[in-house]
XYZ file of C-alpha atoms in Angstrom:
531
model
C 54.107 -243.698 -134.613
C 56.384 -241.945 -137.123
C 59.610 -241.453 -135.779
C 61.565 -238.382 -137.484
C 65.372 -238.613 -137.453
C 68.387 -237.505 -139.104
C 70.681 -239.986 -140.655
C 73.696 -238.056 -139.897
C 72.554 -237.143 -136.486
C 72.026 -241.155 -135.857
C 75.355 -241.788 -137.450
C 77.091 -239.276 -135.472
C 75.789 -240.509 -132.286
C 76.744 -244.167 -132.984
C 80.170 -243.166 -134.063
C 80.844 -241.745 -130.225
C 79.688 -245.200 -129.192
C 82.903 -246.824 -130.201
C 83.071 -250.428 -131.416
C 79.370 -250.516 -131.735
C 79.538 -248.607 -135.009
C 81.132 -251.072 -137.069
C 78.357 -253.406 -136.647
C 75.748 -251.023 -138.023
C 77.209 -248.810 -140.873
C 74.783 -250.159 -143.240
C 71.583 -249.663 -141.261
C 72.498 -246.028 -140.368
C 72.937 -245.196 -144.060
C 69.770 -246.532 -144.872
C 67.613 -244.409 -142.336
C 65.782 -241.774 -144.368
C 65.422 -238.184 -143.304
C 61.372 -238.193 -143.551
C 61.419 -234.859 -141.657
C 62.902 -232.208 -139.455
C 60.371 -230.427 -137.052
C 61.970 -226.764 -136.247
C 61.245 -225.440 -133.083
C 58.187 -223.167 -132.773
C 56.680 -221.176 -129.626
C 53.155 -221.456 -130.900
C 53.401 -225.268 -130.562
C 53.606 -225.389 -126.814
C 51.623 -222.019 -125.956
C 48.853 -222.749 -123.627
C 45.407 -220.956 -123.499
C 45.196 -218.259 -120.704
C 42.308 -220.569 -119.618
C 44.581 -223.481 -119.391
C 46.897 -221.261 -117.059
C 43.804 -220.572 -115.045
C 42.808 -223.939 -114.497
C 46.415 -225.322 -113.822
C 47.288 -222.704 -110.924
C 43.820 -222.268 -109.780
C 43.660 -218.227 -110.533
C 40.913 -215.767 -109.766
C 39.360 -214.445 -112.881
C 38.456 -210.879 -112.729
C 37.822 -210.391 -116.266
C 37.728 -213.400 -118.544
C 38.124 -211.521 -121.642
C 39.052 -213.960 -124.603
C 40.897 -216.490 -122.314
C 39.485 -219.348 -124.060
C 41.267 -218.583 -127.274
C 44.233 -216.325 -126.368
C 47.483 -217.903 -125.704
C 50.513 -217.402 -123.516
C 53.689 -216.947 -125.921
C 56.125 -215.119 -123.256
C 55.925 -213.994 -119.819
C 56.524 -210.467 -118.547
C 57.314 -210.091 -114.869
C 57.069 -206.255 -114.374
C 58.761 -204.122 -111.616
C 59.848 -201.386 -113.636
C 58.191 -198.012 -114.381
C 55.882 -197.875 -117.615
C 58.257 -196.429 -120.107
C 60.843 -199.237 -119.318
C 58.648 -201.997 -119.588
C 56.612 -200.937 -122.762
C 58.816 -203.085 -124.844
C 57.285 -206.134 -123.496
C 53.674 -205.553 -124.302
C 53.602 -207.766 -127.125
C 50.677 -210.312 -128.721
C 50.770 -213.125 -126.086
C 52.141 -211.480 -123.181
C 51.278 -212.714 -119.761
C 52.238 -209.383 -117.680
C 52.648 -210.751 -113.975
C 52.601 -207.400 -111.718
C 51.948 -206.442 -108.209
C 48.083 -205.855 -107.830
C 48.793 -202.328 -106.565
C 50.366 -201.224 -109.713
C 47.622 -199.752 -111.179
C 49.780 -197.680 -113.807
C 50.980 -201.085 -115.488
C 47.560 -202.056 -115.825
C 46.432 -198.748 -117.380
C 49.205 -199.162 -119.725
C 48.182 -202.777 -120.728
C 44.567 -201.756 -121.073
C 45.923 -198.880 -123.553
C 48.041 -201.449 -125.271
C 45.220 -203.924 -125.565
C 42.811 -201.007 -127.250
C 45.591 -200.164 -129.503
C 45.652 -203.697 -131.056
C 48.418 -205.545 -128.898
C 46.401 -208.530 -128.163
C 47.999 -209.316 -124.693
C 47.227 -212.722 -123.102
C 46.226 -211.020 -119.960
C 47.407 -209.478 -116.518
C 48.147 -211.416 -113.626
C 47.775 -209.574 -110.442
C 49.676 -210.915 -107.416
C 49.953 -210.547 -103.508
C 46.004 -210.805 -103.520
C 45.679 -207.143 -104.328
C 42.974 -205.797 -106.738
C 42.894 -202.603 -108.533
C 40.565 -199.574 -107.319
C 36.904 -199.595 -108.558
C 37.072 -196.635 -110.553
C 40.778 -197.727 -112.177
C 38.661 -200.899 -113.042
C 35.918 -199.175 -114.739
C 38.641 -197.073 -116.789
C 39.999 -200.076 -118.477
C 36.617 -201.788 -119.265
C 37.171 -201.205 -122.871
C 40.175 -203.072 -122.944
C 38.426 -205.869 -121.297
C 35.547 -205.815 -123.983
C 38.278 -206.078 -126.414
C 39.732 -209.537 -124.987
C 42.182 -208.429 -122.275
C 41.815 -211.222 -119.228
C 42.475 -209.858 -115.869
C 43.580 -212.388 -113.385
C 44.486 -212.429 -109.634
C 46.444 -214.616 -107.008
C 47.481 -214.392 -103.625
C 51.039 -215.561 -104.156
C 53.840 -213.191 -104.639
C 55.355 -211.958 -107.749
C 58.424 -214.392 -107.790
C 56.220 -217.338 -106.768
C 53.759 -216.581 -109.403
C 56.260 -216.191 -112.131
C 57.831 -219.633 -111.167
C 54.856 -221.322 -110.958
C 53.668 -220.051 -114.568
C 57.069 -220.972 -115.737
C 56.934 -224.496 -114.717
C 53.269 -225.217 -115.710
C 52.842 -228.511 -117.861
C 52.622 -227.166 -121.219
C 51.887 -230.409 -122.716
C 48.609 -230.584 -125.165
C 45.262 -230.673 -123.586
C 42.774 -233.098 -125.165
C 40.322 -230.377 -125.423
C 42.512 -227.885 -127.435
C 41.662 -228.353 -130.723
C 43.083 -225.429 -132.587
C 46.479 -226.384 -131.013
C 46.059 -229.865 -131.882
C 45.193 -228.938 -135.764
C 48.010 -226.497 -135.892
C 50.711 -229.008 -134.434
C 49.395 -231.677 -136.801
C 49.530 -229.280 -140.004
C 53.160 -227.800 -138.818
C 54.456 -231.180 -138.619
C 52.979 -232.326 -141.765
C 54.328 -229.115 -143.695
C 57.846 -230.362 -142.352
C 57.629 -233.870 -143.665
C 58.750 -235.259 -146.928
C 55.340 -236.419 -148.110
C 56.297 -238.133 -151.292
C 59.350 -240.265 -149.479
C 56.546 -241.284 -146.856
C 53.779 -242.121 -149.551
C 56.633 -244.280 -151.486
C 56.949 -246.114 -148.077
C 53.327 -247.050 -147.149
C 50.410 -248.590 -149.032
C 47.365 -246.184 -149.461
C 44.013 -247.479 -149.952
C 41.847 -246.094 -152.722
C 39.244 -245.719 -150.147
C 41.287 -243.538 -147.529
C 39.772 -240.375 -146.562
C 41.148 -236.851 -147.129
C 41.911 -235.685 -143.495
C 41.398 -232.416 -142.210
C 45.320 -232.051 -141.837
C 45.889 -233.468 -145.399
C 43.124 -231.135 -146.902
C 44.593 -227.899 -145.252
C 48.144 -228.955 -146.090
C 46.983 -229.589 -149.968
C 45.283 -226.606 -150.061
C 47.958 -224.303 -148.968
C 50.336 -226.371 -151.657
C 47.573 -225.644 -154.288
C 47.274 -222.038 -153.501
C 51.255 -221.192 -153.473
C 51.041 -222.922 -157.028
C 48.278 -220.543 -158.195
C 50.126 -217.337 -157.185
C 46.596 -215.394 -157.054
C 45.903 -211.486 -155.756
C 43.138 -211.265 -153.292
C 41.385 -208.099 -151.861
C 40.896 -207.696 -148.447
C 38.555 -204.891 -147.819
C 38.891 -204.953 -144.014
C 42.139 -204.256 -144.287
C 42.870 -202.660 -140.880
C 41.180 -205.384 -138.949
C 43.990 -206.891 -136.575
C 43.224 -210.691 -137.608
C 42.831 -209.947 -141.179
C 46.188 -208.137 -141.069
C 47.978 -210.964 -139.469
C 46.396 -213.186 -142.015
C 47.784 -211.246 -144.832
C 51.148 -211.309 -143.351
C 50.981 -214.886 -142.858
C 49.737 -215.677 -146.419
C 52.984 -213.780 -147.762
C 55.247 -215.233 -145.653
C 54.094 -218.685 -146.753
C 53.446 -217.687 -150.299
C 49.663 -218.658 -150.174
C 48.685 -215.716 -152.036
C 49.391 -211.748 -152.773
C 46.958 -209.670 -150.385
C 45.800 -206.132 -151.292
C 44.659 -204.532 -148.018
C 42.227 -201.473 -148.292
C 43.216 -199.240 -145.479
C 44.837 -196.105 -144.462
C 48.620 -197.226 -144.448
C 49.200 -194.941 -141.231
C 46.854 -197.140 -139.579
C 47.948 -200.699 -140.555
C 51.509 -199.429 -139.634
C 50.503 -198.707 -136.074
C 48.468 -201.770 -135.935
C 51.177 -203.837 -137.000
C 53.790 -202.204 -134.503
C 51.100 -202.932 -131.865
C 51.044 -206.444 -132.844
C 54.827 -206.830 -133.192
C 54.141 -208.031 -136.889
C 56.644 -207.143 -139.922
C 54.999 -206.180 -142.973
C 56.024 -207.879 -145.989
C 57.644 -205.779 -148.698
C 55.224 -206.979 -151.418
C 52.134 -206.461 -149.205
C 50.141 -203.939 -151.006
C 48.340 -201.118 -148.956
C 45.887 -199.114 -150.764
C 44.095 -195.972 -149.184
C 40.550 -196.351 -150.325
C 40.081 -192.563 -150.589
C 42.313 -192.254 -153.019
C 40.974 -194.812 -155.525
C 37.155 -194.293 -155.363
C 36.347 -191.800 -157.835
C 38.089 -194.195 -160.511
C 35.067 -196.889 -159.929
C 32.014 -194.362 -160.148
C 31.730 -194.804 -164.000
C 32.315 -198.525 -164.277
C 29.860 -199.097 -161.586
C 27.078 -196.962 -162.898
C 27.714 -198.675 -166.182
C 27.195 -202.196 -164.507
C 23.897 -200.987 -162.654
C 22.422 -198.533 -164.681
C 19.729 -200.864 -165.963
C 18.674 -200.542 -162.320
C 18.978 -196.936 -162.190
C 22.001 -196.675 -160.341
C 23.255 -192.805 -160.659
C 26.965 -191.456 -160.145
C 25.848 -190.005 -157.041
C 24.323 -193.097 -155.717
C 27.587 -195.177 -157.120
C 29.970 -192.527 -155.019
C 28.049 -193.225 -151.882
C 27.765 -197.029 -152.201
C 31.830 -196.976 -152.835
C 32.242 -195.426 -149.552
C 31.752 -199.027 -148.260
C 35.307 -200.882 -148.680
C 33.280 -204.305 -149.657
C 31.744 -202.431 -152.712
C 35.282 -200.932 -153.712
C 36.763 -204.097 -153.413
C 34.215 -205.937 -155.420
C 34.620 -203.265 -157.827
C 38.247 -203.931 -158.038
C 37.424 -207.524 -158.544
C 34.978 -206.694 -161.254
C 37.571 -204.721 -163.339
C 40.060 -207.825 -162.964
C 42.518 -205.861 -160.772
C 42.602 -208.487 -158.119
C 41.595 -212.452 -158.720
C 39.252 -212.855 -155.585
C 37.922 -210.862 -152.663
C 37.602 -212.116 -148.689
C 35.359 -210.208 -146.189
C 33.154 -210.584 -143.375
C 35.397 -210.624 -140.113
C 33.553 -207.299 -139.160
C 30.951 -207.292 -141.780
C 27.901 -209.619 -141.984
C 27.596 -212.211 -144.778
C 24.881 -209.560 -146.430
C 27.375 -207.145 -146.681
C 29.762 -209.418 -148.338
C 27.384 -211.366 -150.566
C 25.066 -208.682 -151.782
C 27.903 -206.171 -153.845
C 28.804 -209.643 -155.319
C 25.521 -210.496 -156.492
C 24.981 -207.183 -158.078
C 28.508 -206.659 -159.617
C 30.091 -209.973 -160.110
C 27.049 -212.003 -160.932
C 26.573 -215.670 -161.783
C 28.961 -217.707 -163.746
C 27.875 -218.887 -167.036
C 25.601 -221.874 -167.015
C 24.804 -221.341 -163.059
C 21.219 -220.691 -161.996
C 21.962 -219.382 -158.703
C 24.693 -218.703 -156.102
C 25.032 -221.034 -153.426
C 27.640 -222.246 -150.767
C 29.182 -225.005 -149.218
C 31.068 -225.579 -145.911
C 34.027 -228.110 -145.613
C 33.515 -230.151 -142.293
C 36.660 -231.205 -140.928
C 35.468 -234.382 -139.096
C 37.997 -236.401 -136.922
C 39.018 -238.453 -139.972
C 37.902 -236.860 -143.113
C 36.663 -233.648 -144.588
C 33.346 -233.698 -146.260
C 31.169 -230.769 -147.881
C 27.990 -229.502 -146.844
C 25.892 -227.581 -149.189
C 24.141 -225.252 -149.343
C 24.055 -224.019 -145.599
C 24.063 -220.228 -146.134
C 22.213 -218.817 -149.041
C 19.380 -220.264 -150.422
C 16.190 -220.600 -148.304
C 13.923 -223.035 -150.242
C 15.432 -224.171 -153.505
C 12.917 -225.852 -156.017
C 14.161 -229.020 -157.662
C 15.967 -227.514 -160.423
C 17.915 -225.099 -158.117
C 18.874 -227.944 -155.822
C 20.202 -230.127 -158.673
C 22.521 -226.745 -159.500
C 23.486 -226.717 -155.888
C 24.520 -230.470 -155.957
C 26.608 -230.101 -159.121
C 28.343 -226.855 -157.948
C 29.086 -228.751 -154.801
C 30.259 -231.817 -156.242
C 32.588 -229.685 -158.590
C 33.858 -227.725 -155.764
C 34.850 -231.291 -153.817
C 36.615 -232.157 -156.942
C 38.672 -228.803 -157.050
C 39.634 -229.299 -153.264
C 40.934 -233.127 -153.689
C 37.736 -234.754 -152.202
C 36.011 -237.475 -154.606
C 32.541 -236.620 -155.000
C 30.056 -239.026 -153.956
C 26.715 -237.059 -153.372
C 23.932 -237.686 -151.164
C 20.622 -235.933 -151.750
C 19.301 -235.626 -148.187
C 15.659 -235.990 -147.064
C 13.757 -237.372 -144.115
C 13.140 -240.851 -146.258
C 15.628 -243.242 -147.994
C 14.709 -244.521 -151.459
C 10.964 -245.151 -152.054
C 10.200 -245.129 -148.225
C 8.741 -241.711 -147.907
C 5.954 -239.790 -150.063
C 5.160 -235.776 -150.152
C 6.069 -232.843 -151.965
C 9.748 -232.597 -149.894
C 10.867 -236.050 -150.773
C 9.400 -235.726 -154.513
C 11.441 -232.326 -154.619
C 14.747 -234.276 -153.769
C 13.874 -237.146 -156.138
C 13.437 -234.877 -158.934
C 16.665 -233.135 -158.217
C 18.746 -236.254 -157.919
C 17.085 -237.255 -161.454
C 18.309 -233.866 -162.944
C 21.970 -234.227 -161.775
C 21.990 -237.539 -163.395
C 20.569 -236.510 -166.491
C 22.734 -233.046 -166.534
C 26.036 -234.522 -165.162
C 26.037 -238.194 -165.668
C 29.828 -238.127 -164.580
C 28.585 -237.454 -160.920
C 28.105 -240.132 -158.644
C 24.828 -239.236 -156.764
C 21.934 -240.946 -155.084
C 18.781 -239.696 -153.255
C 16.673 -239.203 -151.347
C 18.677 -240.425 -148.448
C 18.459 -239.965 -144.801
C 21.522 -238.633 -143.075
C 22.427 -241.858 -141.272
C 22.168 -244.028 -144.565
C 24.478 -241.453 -146.479
C 27.227 -241.336 -143.599
C 27.081 -244.855 -141.951
C 28.149 -247.863 -143.639
C 26.144 -250.323 -141.365
C 22.829 -248.294 -141.725
C 23.395 -248.345 -145.528
C 23.527 -251.986 -145.927
C 19.823 -252.144 -144.146
C 18.335 -248.826 -145.605
C 20.295 -248.675 -149.217
C 21.896 -251.976 -149.841
C 22.369 -251.233 -153.377
C 23.556 -247.671 -153.650
C 27.101 -246.507 -154.408
C 26.619 -243.663 -152.593
C 25.292 -244.488 -149.053
C 27.723 -245.180 -146.385
C 30.225 -243.314 -148.378
C 29.015 -239.813 -149.119
C 31.616 -237.081 -149.096
C 29.155 -234.299 -150.191
C 25.538 -233.847 -148.436
C 23.174 -231.432 -150.166
C 20.396 -230.405 -147.758
C 16.873 -229.704 -149.418
C 16.461 -226.111 -147.619
C 18.548 -223.705 -145.914
C 16.716 -224.368 -142.582
C 17.944 -227.758 -142.563
C 21.334 -227.319 -143.667
C 22.217 -224.161 -141.749
C 20.942 -226.167 -138.275
C 22.501 -229.281 -139.304
C 25.926 -227.614 -139.845
C 26.140 -225.715 -136.717
C 24.877 -228.517 -134.743
C 27.616 -231.029 -136.013
C 30.108 -228.069 -135.661
C 29.150 -226.957 -131.781
C 28.339 -230.193 -130.669
C 31.095 -232.637 -132.075
C 33.742 -229.612 -131.864
C 34.176 -230.034 -135.642
C 36.163 -227.257 -137.289
C 34.215 -225.955 -140.488
C 35.762 -223.659 -143.439
C 33.242 -221.735 -144.901
C 30.907 -220.374 -146.247
C 32.762 -220.768 -149.467
C 30.367 -219.338 -152.180
C 29.886 -221.020 -155.564
C 28.184 -220.165 -158.779
C 29.609 -216.661 -158.974
C 31.819 -215.610 -162.094
C 34.533 -214.714 -159.637
C 35.577 -215.611 -156.267
C 34.005 -213.992 -153.294
C 33.964 -215.269 -149.790
C 32.912 -214.467 -146.359
C 34.079 -214.948 -142.896
C 32.633 -215.416 -139.746
C 32.981 -212.586 -137.582
C 34.478 -214.709 -134.698
C 36.967 -215.911 -137.200
C 40.490 -216.946 -135.923
C 43.681 -215.904 -138.084
C 44.127 -219.305 -139.369
C 40.444 -219.404 -140.442
C 41.243 -216.162 -142.325
C 44.208 -217.565 -143.866
C 42.414 -220.885 -145.080
C 39.553 -218.900 -146.556
C 42.373 -216.594 -148.430
C 43.792 -220.191 -149.750
C 40.577 -221.386 -150.736
C 39.630 -218.115 -152.605
C 43.198 -218.439 -154.373
C 42.106 -221.881 -155.580
C 38.729 -221.088 -156.877
C 40.426 -218.244 -159.072
C 42.282 -221.005 -160.811
C 39.063 -222.690 -161.841
C 37.609 -219.442 -162.961
C 40.452 -218.640 -165.007
C 40.757 -222.125 -166.894
C 36.950 -222.220 -167.328
């Protein structure tokens, strides 16, 4: 257990103890200030689902109650104009069940991007069926509608007194707490006083902390084609506040400001907002020049540039930004296809591949390729392994590459195993600096006890940090199985092999997911610049 204390505070407390302080001055002066953790409401913000479970509330509409958090309570008795100030992200609105005017106001606020925690109707009263239907879109957007037989005062009192301790299954809040505490601890002083084994794994919290610190140093500019998407806007604001990257939003400024007002966000002064309609024309000729060999005409380019992802990709191709992040509302294909057509592969790369950073309980490992290449041959598989090892190194993970198969060593035969065996040989030949072994079964690659039996002489087995799957079917299935069944956070997919960094988001991405993807993209841009 790390006890964080201020020497000054301890000294002041001891001085108030009178005579006892005389015997302890030397001890007090030697107490180091390792960290000072500021108050943050987010650390104690329960999910709406936690409130429902704790108080046994009735759920009329679930919305996004498994993800949204209660930041503050708004107990309403006033008319609509006098309560609008409280319709902020994270507000749990507690109101008598017959105040349908308040419910309609909350539904409108939700549709305007306010992201309320939910509406809790009291007195056992429920809205008219027609009013309920009128608010249906807000429920689809994520607004939760709850009910209780208690009166409003009793309800507000019980919610306020609810235990806000950290639930064991609230992984997002646990991760945020760890990262927040880590970001306010003097890591250098802490490391000076403890012994760190060379075999110590890079934990998820340490990985994200290092990622943010390195992105700050990089100072890169990242374009966000989905600039008026609520999560993306909040992530951009966070990146500016923390100095992670300078973001460029492709969106109408009026729309962004309206969204920021609804979500109670303060737009940083240096956050750049560009109206796509004002710049599309300037990229028509450059795009035609890049794709003329494919028969692209000016009219075709103009039509394609109506897509903000294509527009952002052209900004990247023109070196006006350092990287691109998209995918909160677009498919992977929408994000990747323009990059393949306009950015193309880096020198020496045979293909574009992807990796996921899998945040296991005690370490971060790399999975590749789980998103792009359906059935790579031996040469392509070797290229994926080399790219994945280099990506691991870039992000502070010592690469020990396991080339995965259904058999280990010489135990299996067949075309699939031979492909992996040949790919392993090619990696060793092309990059003798990379520690690689294969074919290895997953358990032999990941578990030391199994490795002792199946591959006792391998320097990778049981210690692998980079897992290269033989095909997309295996890789995508495995990463999703681990992510969902074990409750593991995965960051990615991060694209590798492009001349310039472009990264895709899951359409279910949370704000923090987008922030870390922006940080990853910024760090990739440093590699491209130095390369």
